[in-house]
Amino acid sequence: MTPPSYTVSTPSSAPREQATAPALSRTRDRRMRFVRQALSVARKDLTVEFRTKESLNAAAAFAVSILLLLSFVVDPFAEIMRDMAGGLLWITFAFAGALVFNRGFSRELPNECLDTLLASPLSPSSLMIGKAVAIFLTLLVVEVVGLAVFGIFYNVRWWLRPIELAALCTLVTWGISIVGAVFGALTVNLRLRELMLPVIIYPLLIPLLIGAIEITNTLLANQPLTGYEWLWGRVIVVFNIIFTALALALAETILVN
């Protein structure tokens, strides 16, 4: 006589999968809504900016003027230009950027537009990131103009390493933009925000600008990147991650409270 066989029943994983699917769908929907809202804010700001060109013209004219004036001070064909080119370029872009992110949130003050945006279904974090994206794209246009002038009036061939230089400009410009957006929101209600914003921002940008200058000098000299430059590249990436995370986490505190 054969002994009876016993089977152990295990709970099916189907209900668990059915419960997980709606949660994943809701998370995906929230992310897509965040992206759409941020892009809507950026598109609105860029439409206004390219229609009026108030910040773009001012920043581009400032960058071109500084580069032109310094071309009369420093001999473009001197050997010292190899050590000064990166610093000259990024200091010019950083100061021109102040004219851009000063207008990021201040253009929303008339007619209480900022309060209207915050009262809308728009999330504060998507508003912050959308402003940063608009500043980022505007600054890239200013940098293209500045690089063109830089190549004409200085003995520097920046077009020899276009891919590396474009990647560096993208990373560094995003760092400048996200910091400008965060502190532009913090100082939007200050009476002297045009003076206070650069004073607050530029000390924070020191590690980002040092890394950009070091890597740019190597690229403009058409030298291979060594471990030293890659270390500064990692510093730039970490800087961007930290300030982007802070912008997302503190957006509601900065804008609403």
PDB file of C-alpha atoms in Angstrom:
ATOM      1  CA  MET A   1       0.000   0.000   0.000  1.00  0.00           C
ATOM      2  CA  THR A   2       1.475   3.345  -1.057  1.00  0.00           C
ATOM      3  CA  PRO A   3       1.482   6.160   1.488  1.00  0.00           C
ATOM      4  CA  PRO A   4      -0.692   9.153   0.671  1.00  0.00           C
ATOM      5  CA  SER A   5       1.094  12.066  -0.906  1.00  0.00           C
ATOM      6  CA  TYR A   6       0.797  15.548   0.493  1.00  0.00           C
ATOM      7  CA  THR A   7       1.257  18.773  -1.431  1.00  0.00           C
ATOM      8  CA  VAL A   8       2.152  22.091   0.145  1.00  0.00           C
ATOM      9  CA  SER A   9       0.171  24.962  -1.280  1.00  0.00           C
ATOM     10  CA  THR A  10       2.078  28.193  -1.926  1.00  0.00           C
ATOM     11  CA  PRO A  11       0.424  31.560  -2.266  1.00  0.00           C
ATOM     12  CA  SER A  12       0.160  32.710  -5.813  1.00  0.00           C
ATOM     13  CA  SER A  13       2.235  35.669  -6.889  1.00  0.00           C
ATOM     14  CA  ALA A  14      -0.488  36.874  -9.240  1.00  0.00           C
ATOM     15  CA  PRO A  15      -2.323  39.049  -6.651  1.00  0.00           C
ATOM     16  CA  ARG A  16       0.996  40.628  -5.636  1.00  0.00           C
ATOM     17  CA  GLU A  17       1.800  41.435  -9.257  1.00  0.00           C
ATOM     18  CA  GLN A  18      -1.701  42.803  -9.766  1.00  0.00           C
ATOM     19  CA  ALA A  19      -1.243  45.072  -6.719  1.00  0.00           C
ATOM     20  CA  THR A  20       2.189  46.255  -7.868  1.00  0.00           C
ATOM     21  CA  ALA A  21       1.137  47.147 -11.405  1.00  0.00           C
ATOM     22  CA  PRO A  22      -1.169  50.076 -10.442  1.00  0.00           C
ATOM     23  CA  ALA A  23       1.512  51.478  -8.107  1.00  0.00           C
ATOM     24  CA  LEU A  24       4.104  51.409 -10.896  1.00  0.00           C
ATOM     25  CA  SER A  25       1.594  52.981 -13.258  1.00  0.00           C
ATOM     26  CA  ARG A  26       0.872  55.800 -10.792  1.00  0.00           C
ATOM     27  CA  THR A  27       4.599  56.421 -10.291  1.00  0.00           C
ATOM     28  CA  ARG A  28       5.138  56.549 -14.043  1.00  0.00           C
ATOM     29  CA  ASP A  29       2.194  58.926 -14.450  1.00  0.00           C
ATOM     30  CA  ARG A  30       3.559  61.238 -11.741  1.00  0.00           C
ATOM     31  CA  ARG A  31       6.963  61.324 -13.419  1.00  0.00           C
ATOM     32  CA  MET A  32       5.462  62.050 -16.829  1.00  0.00           C
ATOM     33  CA  ARG A  33       3.271  64.784 -15.306  1.00  0.00           C
ATOM     34  CA  PHE A  34       6.343  66.303 -13.659  1.00  0.00           C
ATOM     35  CA  VAL A  35       8.268  66.287 -16.958  1.00  0.00           C
ATOM     36  CA  ARG A  36       5.343  67.825 -18.865  1.00  0.00           C
ATOM     37  CA  GLN A  37       4.888  70.561 -16.263  1.00  0.00           C
ATOM     38  CA  ALA A  38       8.610  71.396 -16.174  1.00  0.00           C
ATOM     39  CA  LEU A  39       8.769  71.541 -19.971  1.00  0.00           C
ATOM     40  CA  SER A  40       5.668  73.759 -20.048  1.00  0.00           C
ATOM     41  CA  VAL A  41       7.310  76.227 -17.658  1.00  0.00           C
ATOM     42  CA  ALA A  42      10.543  76.180 -19.669  1.00  0.00           C
ATOM     43  CA  ARG A  43       8.652  76.650 -22.946  1.00  0.00           C
ATOM     44  CA  LYS A  44       6.699  79.584 -21.495  1.00  0.00           C
ATOM     45  CA  ASP A  45       9.868  81.284 -20.215  1.00  0.00           C
ATOM     46  CA  LEU A  46      11.756  80.712 -23.468  1.00  0.00           C
ATOM     47  CA  THR A  47       8.843  82.043 -25.519  1.00  0.00           C
ATOM     48  CA  VAL A  48       8.780  85.230 -23.435  1.00  0.00           C
ATOM     49  CA  GLU A  49      12.568  85.524 -23.493  1.00  0.00           C
ATOM     50  CA  PHE A  50      13.006  85.072 -27.234  1.00  0.00           C
ATOM     51  CA  ARG A  51      10.126  87.465 -27.860  1.00  0.00           C
ATOM     52  CA  THR A  52      11.506  90.274 -25.696  1.00  0.00           C
ATOM     53  CA  LYS A  53      15.205  89.212 -25.649  1.00  0.00           C
ATOM     54  CA  GLU A  54      15.774  91.349 -22.559  1.00  0.00           C
ATOM     55  CA  SER A  55      18.005  88.896 -20.688  1.00  0.00           C
ATOM     56  CA  LEU A  56      19.513  87.300 -23.798  1.00  0.00           C
ATOM     57  CA  ASN A  57      20.610  90.576 -25.352  1.00  0.00           C
ATOM     58  CA  ALA A  58      21.982  91.900 -22.072  1.00  0.00           C
ATOM     59  CA  ALA A  59      23.935  88.724 -21.248  1.00  0.00           C
ATOM     60  CA  ALA A  60      25.297  88.267 -24.782  1.00  0.00           C
ATOM     61  CA  ALA A  61      26.304  91.944 -25.017  1.00  0.00           C
ATOM     62  CA  PHE A  62      27.992  91.722 -21.617  1.00  0.00           C
ATOM     63  CA  ALA A  63      29.956  88.593 -22.562  1.00  0.00           C
ATOM     64  CA  VAL A  64      31.041  90.045 -25.916  1.00  0.00           C
ATOM     65  CA  SER A  65      32.037  93.371 -24.319  1.00  0.00           C
ATOM     66  CA  ILE A  66      34.171  91.694 -21.644  1.00  0.00           C
ATOM     67  CA  LEU A  67      35.914  89.478 -24.182  1.00  0.00           C
ATOM     68  CA  LEU A  68      36.559  92.409 -26.508  1.00  0.00           C
ATOM     69  CA  LEU A  69      37.887  94.668 -23.758  1.00  0.00           C
ATOM     70  CA  LEU A  70      40.210  91.996 -22.392  1.00  0.00           C
ATOM     71  CA  SER A  71      41.553  91.318 -25.868  1.00  0.00           C
ATOM     72  CA  PHE A  72      43.098  94.818 -25.713  1.00  0.00           C
ATOM     73  CA  VAL A  73      44.540  94.164 -22.249  1.00  0.00           C
ATOM     74  CA  VAL A  74      46.083  90.723 -22.843  1.00  0.00           C
ATOM     75  CA  ASP A  75      48.124  89.831 -25.903  1.00  0.00           C
ATOM     76  CA  PRO A  76      46.099  87.058 -27.600  1.00  0.00           C
ATOM     77  CA  PHE A  77      49.280  85.580 -29.074  1.00  0.00           C
ATOM     78  CA  ALA A  78      51.147  85.455 -25.770  1.00  0.00           C
ATOM     79  CA  GLU A  79      52.071  82.099 -24.278  1.00  0.00           C
ATOM     80  CA  ILE A  80      50.205  82.983 -21.084  1.00  0.00           C
ATOM     81  CA  MET A  81      46.899  82.738 -22.939  1.00  0.00           C
ATOM     82  CA  ARG A  82      47.102  78.946 -22.676  1.00  0.00           C
ATOM     83  CA  ASP A  83      46.834  79.258 -18.902  1.00  0.00           C
ATOM     84  CA  MET A  84      44.302  82.092 -18.938  1.00  0.00           C
ATOM     85  CA  ALA A  85      41.893  80.999 -21.672  1.00  0.00           C
ATOM     86  CA  GLY A  86      39.686  78.724 -19.569  1.00  0.00           C
ATOM     87  CA  GLY A  87      39.496  81.150 -16.670  1.00  0.00           C
ATOM     88  CA  LEU A  88      38.714  84.088 -18.932  1.00  0.00           C
ATOM     89  CA  LEU A  89      35.978  82.138 -20.675  1.00  0.00           C
ATOM     90  CA  TRP A  90      34.169  80.759 -17.621  1.00  0.00           C
ATOM     91  CA  ILE A  91      34.427  83.904 -15.503  1.00  0.00           C
ATOM     92  CA  THR A  92      32.818  85.788 -18.396  1.00  0.00           C
ATOM     93  CA  PHE A  93      30.044  83.201 -18.718  1.00  0.00           C
ATOM     94  CA  ALA A  94      29.424  83.120 -14.968  1.00  0.00           C
ATOM     95  CA  PHE A  95      29.043  86.890 -14.703  1.00  0.00           C
ATOM     96  CA  ALA A  96      26.879  87.017 -17.824  1.00  0.00           C
ATOM     97  CA  GLY A  97      24.707  84.321 -16.266  1.00  0.00           C
ATOM     98  CA  ALA A  98      23.759  86.662 -13.425  1.00  0.00           C
ATOM     99  CA  LEU A  99      21.852  88.760 -15.942  1.00  0.00           C
ATOM    100  CA  VAL A 100      19.893  85.671 -16.990  1.00  0.00           C
ATOM    101  CA  PHE A 101      18.907  84.032 -13.717  1.00  0.00           C
ATOM    102  CA  ASN A 102      18.109  87.402 -12.155  1.00  0.00           C
ATOM    103  CA  ARG A 103      15.057  87.446 -14.431  1.00  0.00           C
ATOM    104  CA  GLY A 104      14.070  83.827 -13.883  1.00  0.00           C
ATOM    105  CA  PHE A 105      11.572  84.457 -11.083  1.00  0.00           C
ATOM    106  CA  SER A 106      11.458  88.258 -11.024  1.00  0.00           C
ATOM    107  CA  ARG A 107       9.517  88.343 -14.302  1.00  0.00           C
ATOM    108  CA  GLU A 108       6.686  86.562 -12.460  1.00  0.00           C
ATOM    109  CA  LEU A 109       6.272  89.308  -9.828  1.00  0.00           C
ATOM    110  CA  PRO A 110       4.083  91.770 -11.789  1.00  0.00           C
ATOM    111  CA  ASN A 111       0.331  91.066 -11.480  1.00  0.00           C
ATOM    112  CA  GLU A 112       1.107  88.336  -8.898  1.00  0.00           C
ATOM    113  CA  CYS A 113       1.915  85.816 -11.625  1.00  0.00           C
ATOM    114  CA  LEU A 114       4.112  83.795  -9.262  1.00  0.00           C
ATOM    115  CA  ASP A 115       1.253  83.360  -6.772  1.00  0.00           C
ATOM    116  CA  THR A 116      -0.985  82.275  -9.632  1.00  0.00           C
ATOM    117  CA  LEU A 117       1.532  79.666 -10.748  1.00  0.00           C
ATOM    118  CA  LEU A 118       1.854  78.332  -7.213  1.00  0.00           C
ATOM    119  CA  ALA A 119      -1.935  78.171  -6.839  1.00  0.00           C
ATOM    120  CA  SER A 120      -2.246  76.165 -10.059  1.00  0.00           C
ATOM    121  CA  PRO A 121      -1.910  72.345 -10.246  1.00  0.00           C
ATOM    122  CA  LEU A 122       1.746  72.944 -11.129  1.00  0.00           C
ATOM    123  CA  SER A 123       4.064  71.372  -8.535  1.00  0.00           C
ATOM    124  CA  PRO A 124       6.761  73.600  -6.974  1.00  0.00           C
ATOM    125  CA  SER A 125       9.515  71.173  -7.977  1.00  0.00           C
ATOM    126  CA  SER A 126       8.437  71.189 -11.637  1.00  0.00           C
ATOM    127  CA  LEU A 127       8.312  75.000 -11.533  1.00  0.00           C
ATOM    128  CA  MET A 128      11.860  75.101 -10.159  1.00  0.00           C
ATOM    129  CA  ILE A 129      13.233  72.628 -12.712  1.00  0.00           C
ATOM    130  CA  GLY A 130      11.376  74.342 -15.553  1.00  0.00           C
ATOM    131  CA  LYS A 131      12.938  77.675 -14.617  1.00  0.00           C
ATOM    132  CA  ALA A 132      16.376  76.019 -14.468  1.00  0.00           C
ATOM    133  CA  VAL A 133      15.887  74.472 -17.935  1.00  0.00           C
ATOM    134  CA  ALA A 134      14.946  77.870 -19.400  1.00  0.00           C
ATOM    135  CA  ILE A 135      18.012  79.490 -17.807  1.00  0.00           C
ATOM    136  CA  PHE A 136      20.168  76.600 -19.040  1.00  0.00           C
ATOM    137  CA  LEU A 137      19.093  76.939 -22.678  1.00  0.00           C
ATOM    138  CA  THR A 138      19.430  80.728 -22.621  1.00  0.00           C
ATOM    139  CA  LEU A 139      22.937  80.465 -21.194  1.00  0.00           C
ATOM    140  CA  LEU A 140      23.913  77.968 -23.883  1.00  0.00           C
ATOM    141  CA  VAL A 141      22.983  80.526 -26.543  1.00  0.00           C
ATOM    142  CA  VAL A 142      25.111  83.146 -24.761  1.00  0.00           C
ATOM    143  CA  GLU A 143      28.026  80.693 -24.598  1.00  0.00           C
ATOM    144  CA  VAL A 144      27.815  79.941 -28.326  1.00  0.00           C
ATOM    145  CA  VAL A 145      28.028  83.681 -29.057  1.00  0.00           C
ATOM    146  CA  GLY A 146      30.881  84.079 -26.572  1.00  0.00           C
ATOM    147  CA  LEU A 147      32.831  81.166 -28.049  1.00  0.00           C
ATOM    148  CA  ALA A 148      32.483  82.620 -31.541  1.00  0.00           C
ATOM    149  CA  VAL A 149      33.909  85.969 -30.366  1.00  0.00           C
ATOM    150  CA  PHE A 150      36.564  84.152 -28.356  1.00  0.00           C
ATOM    151  CA  GLY A 151      37.733  82.249 -31.421  1.00  0.00           C
ATOM    152  CA  ILE A 152      37.933  85.405 -33.537  1.00  0.00           C
ATOM    153  CA  PHE A 153      39.770  87.762 -31.178  1.00  0.00           C
ATOM    154  CA  TYR A 154      41.993  85.302 -29.286  1.00  0.00           C
ATOM    155  CA  ASN A 155      44.614  82.908 -30.518  1.00  0.00           C
ATOM    156  CA  VAL A 156      42.672  79.901 -29.194  1.00  0.00           C
ATOM    157  CA  ARG A 157      41.250  77.161 -31.405  1.00  0.00           C
ATOM    158  CA  TRP A 158      38.391  75.905 -29.264  1.00  0.00           C
ATOM    159  CA  TRP A 159      36.880  73.890 -32.143  1.00  0.00           C
ATOM    160  CA  LEU A 160      39.632  71.220 -32.020  1.00  0.00           C
ATOM    161  CA  ARG A 161      37.798  69.232 -29.295  1.00  0.00           C
ATOM    162  CA  PRO A 162      34.123  70.010 -30.001  1.00  0.00           C
ATOM    163  CA  ILE A 163      32.519  66.942 -28.398  1.00  0.00           C
ATOM    164  CA  GLU A 164      34.419  67.170 -25.100  1.00  0.00           C
ATOM    165  CA  LEU A 165      33.930  70.934 -24.929  1.00  0.00           C
ATOM    166  CA  ALA A 166      30.197  70.614 -25.661  1.00  0.00           C
ATOM    167  CA  ALA A 167      29.827  67.984 -22.910  1.00  0.00           C
ATOM    168  CA  LEU A 168      31.735  70.175 -20.454  1.00  0.00           C
ATOM    169  CA  CYS A 169      29.661  73.254 -21.312  1.00  0.00           C
ATOM    170  CA  THR A 170      26.461  71.244 -20.860  1.00  0.00           C
ATOM    171  CA  LEU A 171      27.450  69.973 -17.401  1.00  0.00           C
ATOM    172  CA  VAL A 172      28.837  73.249 -16.096  1.00  0.00           C
ATOM    173  CA  THR A 173      25.992  75.330 -17.505  1.00  0.00           C
ATOM    174  CA  TRP A 174      23.430  73.072 -15.840  1.00  0.00           C
ATOM    175  CA  GLY A 175      25.230  73.531 -12.502  1.00  0.00           C
ATOM    176  CA  ILE A 176      25.155  77.318 -12.917  1.00  0.00           C
ATOM    177  CA  SER A 177      21.498  77.194 -13.981  1.00  0.00           C
ATOM    178  CA  ILE A 178      20.188  75.053 -11.136  1.00  0.00           C
ATOM    179  CA  VAL A 179      22.012  77.136  -8.524  1.00  0.00           C
ATOM    180  CA  GLY A 180      20.744  80.301 -10.198  1.00  0.00           C
ATOM    181  CA  ALA A 181      17.172  78.996 -10.169  1.00  0.00           C
ATOM    182  CA  VAL A 182      17.267  77.981  -6.491  1.00  0.00           C
ATOM    183  CA  PHE A 183      18.740  81.226  -5.210  1.00  0.00           C
ATOM    184  CA  GLY A 184      16.739  83.285  -7.692  1.00  0.00           C
ATOM    185  CA  ALA A 185      13.640  81.872  -6.013  1.00  0.00           C
ATOM    186  CA  LEU A 186      15.079  82.585  -2.548  1.00  0.00           C
ATOM    187  CA  THR A 187      15.861  86.227  -3.329  1.00  0.00           C
ATOM    188  CA  VAL A 188      12.907  87.020  -5.581  1.00  0.00           C
ATOM    189  CA  ASN A 189      11.177  89.143  -2.930  1.00  0.00           C
ATOM    190  CA  LEU A 190      14.292  91.038  -1.837  1.00  0.00           C
ATOM    191  CA  ARG A 191      14.519  94.678  -2.804  1.00  0.00           C
ATOM    192  CA  LEU A 192      18.229  94.424  -3.701  1.00  0.00           C
ATOM    193  CA  ARG A 193      18.040  90.996  -5.359  1.00  0.00           C
ATOM    194  CA  GLU A 194      20.165  92.150  -8.337  1.00  0.00           C
ATOM    195  CA  LEU A 195      23.030  92.806  -5.899  1.00  0.00           C
ATOM    196  CA  MET A 196      22.409  90.012  -3.403  1.00  0.00           C
ATOM    197  CA  LEU A 197      22.017  87.163  -5.889  1.00  0.00           C
ATOM    198  CA  PRO A 198      25.574  87.295  -7.347  1.00  0.00           C
ATOM    199  CA  VAL A 199      27.057  87.768  -3.871  1.00  0.00           C
ATOM    200  CA  ILE A 200      25.340  84.585  -2.671  1.00  0.00           C
ATOM    201  CA  ILE A 201      25.834  82.457  -5.773  1.00  0.00           C
ATOM    202  CA  TYR A 202      29.439  82.983  -6.825  1.00  0.00           C
ATOM    203  CA  PRO A 203      31.072  81.551  -3.653  1.00  0.00           C
ATOM    204  CA  LEU A 204      28.965  78.409  -4.139  1.00  0.00           C
ATOM    205  CA  LEU A 205      30.070  78.126  -7.773  1.00  0.00           C
ATOM    206  CA  ILE A 206      33.796  78.114  -6.931  1.00  0.00           C
ATOM    207  CA  PRO A 207      34.323  74.302  -7.134  1.00  0.00           C
ATOM    208  CA  LEU A 208      32.245  74.114 -10.320  1.00  0.00           C
ATOM    209  CA  LEU A 209      34.169  76.949 -11.988  1.00  0.00           C
ATOM    210  CA  ILE A 210      37.579  75.629 -10.906  1.00  0.00           C
ATOM    211  CA  GLY A 211      36.803  72.251 -12.446  1.00  0.00           C
ATOM    212  CA  ALA A 212      35.505  73.893 -15.615  1.00  0.00           C
ATOM    213  CA  ILE A 213      38.621  76.075 -15.919  1.00  0.00           C
ATOM    214  CA  GLU A 214      41.029  73.188 -15.403  1.00  0.00           C
ATOM    215  CA  ILE A 215      39.341  70.947 -17.977  1.00  0.00           C
ATOM    216  CA  THR A 216      38.837  73.801 -20.459  1.00  0.00           C
ATOM    217  CA  ASN A 217      42.527  74.752 -20.336  1.00  0.00           C
ATOM    218  CA  THR A 218      43.454  71.180 -21.239  1.00  0.00           C
ATOM    219  CA  LEU A 219      40.905  71.000 -24.054  1.00  0.00           C
ATOM    220  CA  LEU A 220      41.902  74.361 -25.534  1.00  0.00           C
ATOM    221  CA  ALA A 221      45.560  73.279 -25.481  1.00  0.00           C
ATOM    222  CA  ASN A 222      44.471  70.124 -27.366  1.00  0.00           C
ATOM    223  CA  GLN A 223      46.044  67.915 -24.694  1.00  0.00           C
ATOM    224  CA  PRO A 224      44.646  64.529 -23.580  1.00  0.00           C
ATOM    225  CA  LEU A 225      42.619  64.489 -20.385  1.00  0.00           C
ATOM    226  CA  THR A 226      44.534  62.985 -17.465  1.00  0.00           C
ATOM    227  CA  GLY A 227      43.335  61.629 -14.149  1.00  0.00           C
ATOM    228  CA  TYR A 228      43.496  65.130 -12.685  1.00  0.00           C
ATOM    229  CA  GLU A 229      40.976  66.488 -15.197  1.00  0.00           C
ATOM    230  CA  TRP A 230      38.729  63.419 -14.811  1.00  0.00           C
ATOM    231  CA  LEU A 231      38.730  64.016 -11.048  1.00  0.00           C
ATOM    232  CA  TRP A 232      37.436  67.547 -11.629  1.00  0.00           C
ATOM    233  CA  GLY A 233      34.885  66.101 -14.032  1.00  0.00           C
ATOM    234  CA  ARG A 234      33.541  63.890 -11.244  1.00  0.00           C
ATOM    235  CA  VAL A 235      33.417  66.932  -8.945  1.00  0.00           C
ATOM    236  CA  ILE A 236      31.258  68.736 -11.522  1.00  0.00           C
ATOM    237  CA  VAL A 237      28.903  65.751 -11.845  1.00  0.00           C
ATOM    238  CA  VAL A 238      28.554  65.404  -8.046  1.00  0.00           C
ATOM    239  CA  PHE A 239      27.958  69.160  -7.745  1.00  0.00           C
ATOM    240  CA  ASN A 240      25.124  68.937 -10.281  1.00  0.00           C
ATOM    241  CA  ILE A 241      23.558  65.909  -8.591  1.00  0.00           C
ATOM    242  CA  ILE A 242      23.643  67.517  -5.138  1.00  0.00           C
ATOM    243  CA  PHE A 243      22.122  70.835  -6.182  1.00  0.00           C
ATOM    244  CA  THR A 244      19.522  69.220  -8.441  1.00  0.00           C
ATOM    245  CA  ALA A 245      18.443  66.981  -5.558  1.00  0.00           C
ATOM    246  CA  LEU A 246      18.316  69.993  -3.223  1.00  0.00           C
ATOM    247  CA  ALA A 247      16.230  71.910  -5.751  1.00  0.00           C
ATOM    248  CA  LEU A 248      13.730  69.054  -5.974  1.00  0.00           C
ATOM    249  CA  ALA A 249      13.590  68.494  -2.218  1.00  0.00           C
ATOM    250  CA  LEU A 250      13.393  72.144  -1.121  1.00  0.00           C
ATOM    251  CA  ALA A 251      11.293  73.596  -3.947  1.00  0.00           C
ATOM    252  CA  GLU A 252       8.072  73.607  -1.917  1.00  0.00           C
ATOM    253  CA  THR A 253       9.813  75.078   1.140  1.00  0.00           C
ATOM    254  CA  ILE A 254      11.435  77.831  -0.914  1.00  0.00           C
ATOM    255  CA  LEU A 255       8.450  78.770  -3.065  1.00  0.00           C
ATOM    256  CA  VAL A 256       5.437  78.136  -0.836  1.00  0.00           C
ATOM    257  CA  ASN A 257       6.526  78.712   2.760  1.00  0.00           C
TER     258      ASN A 257
END
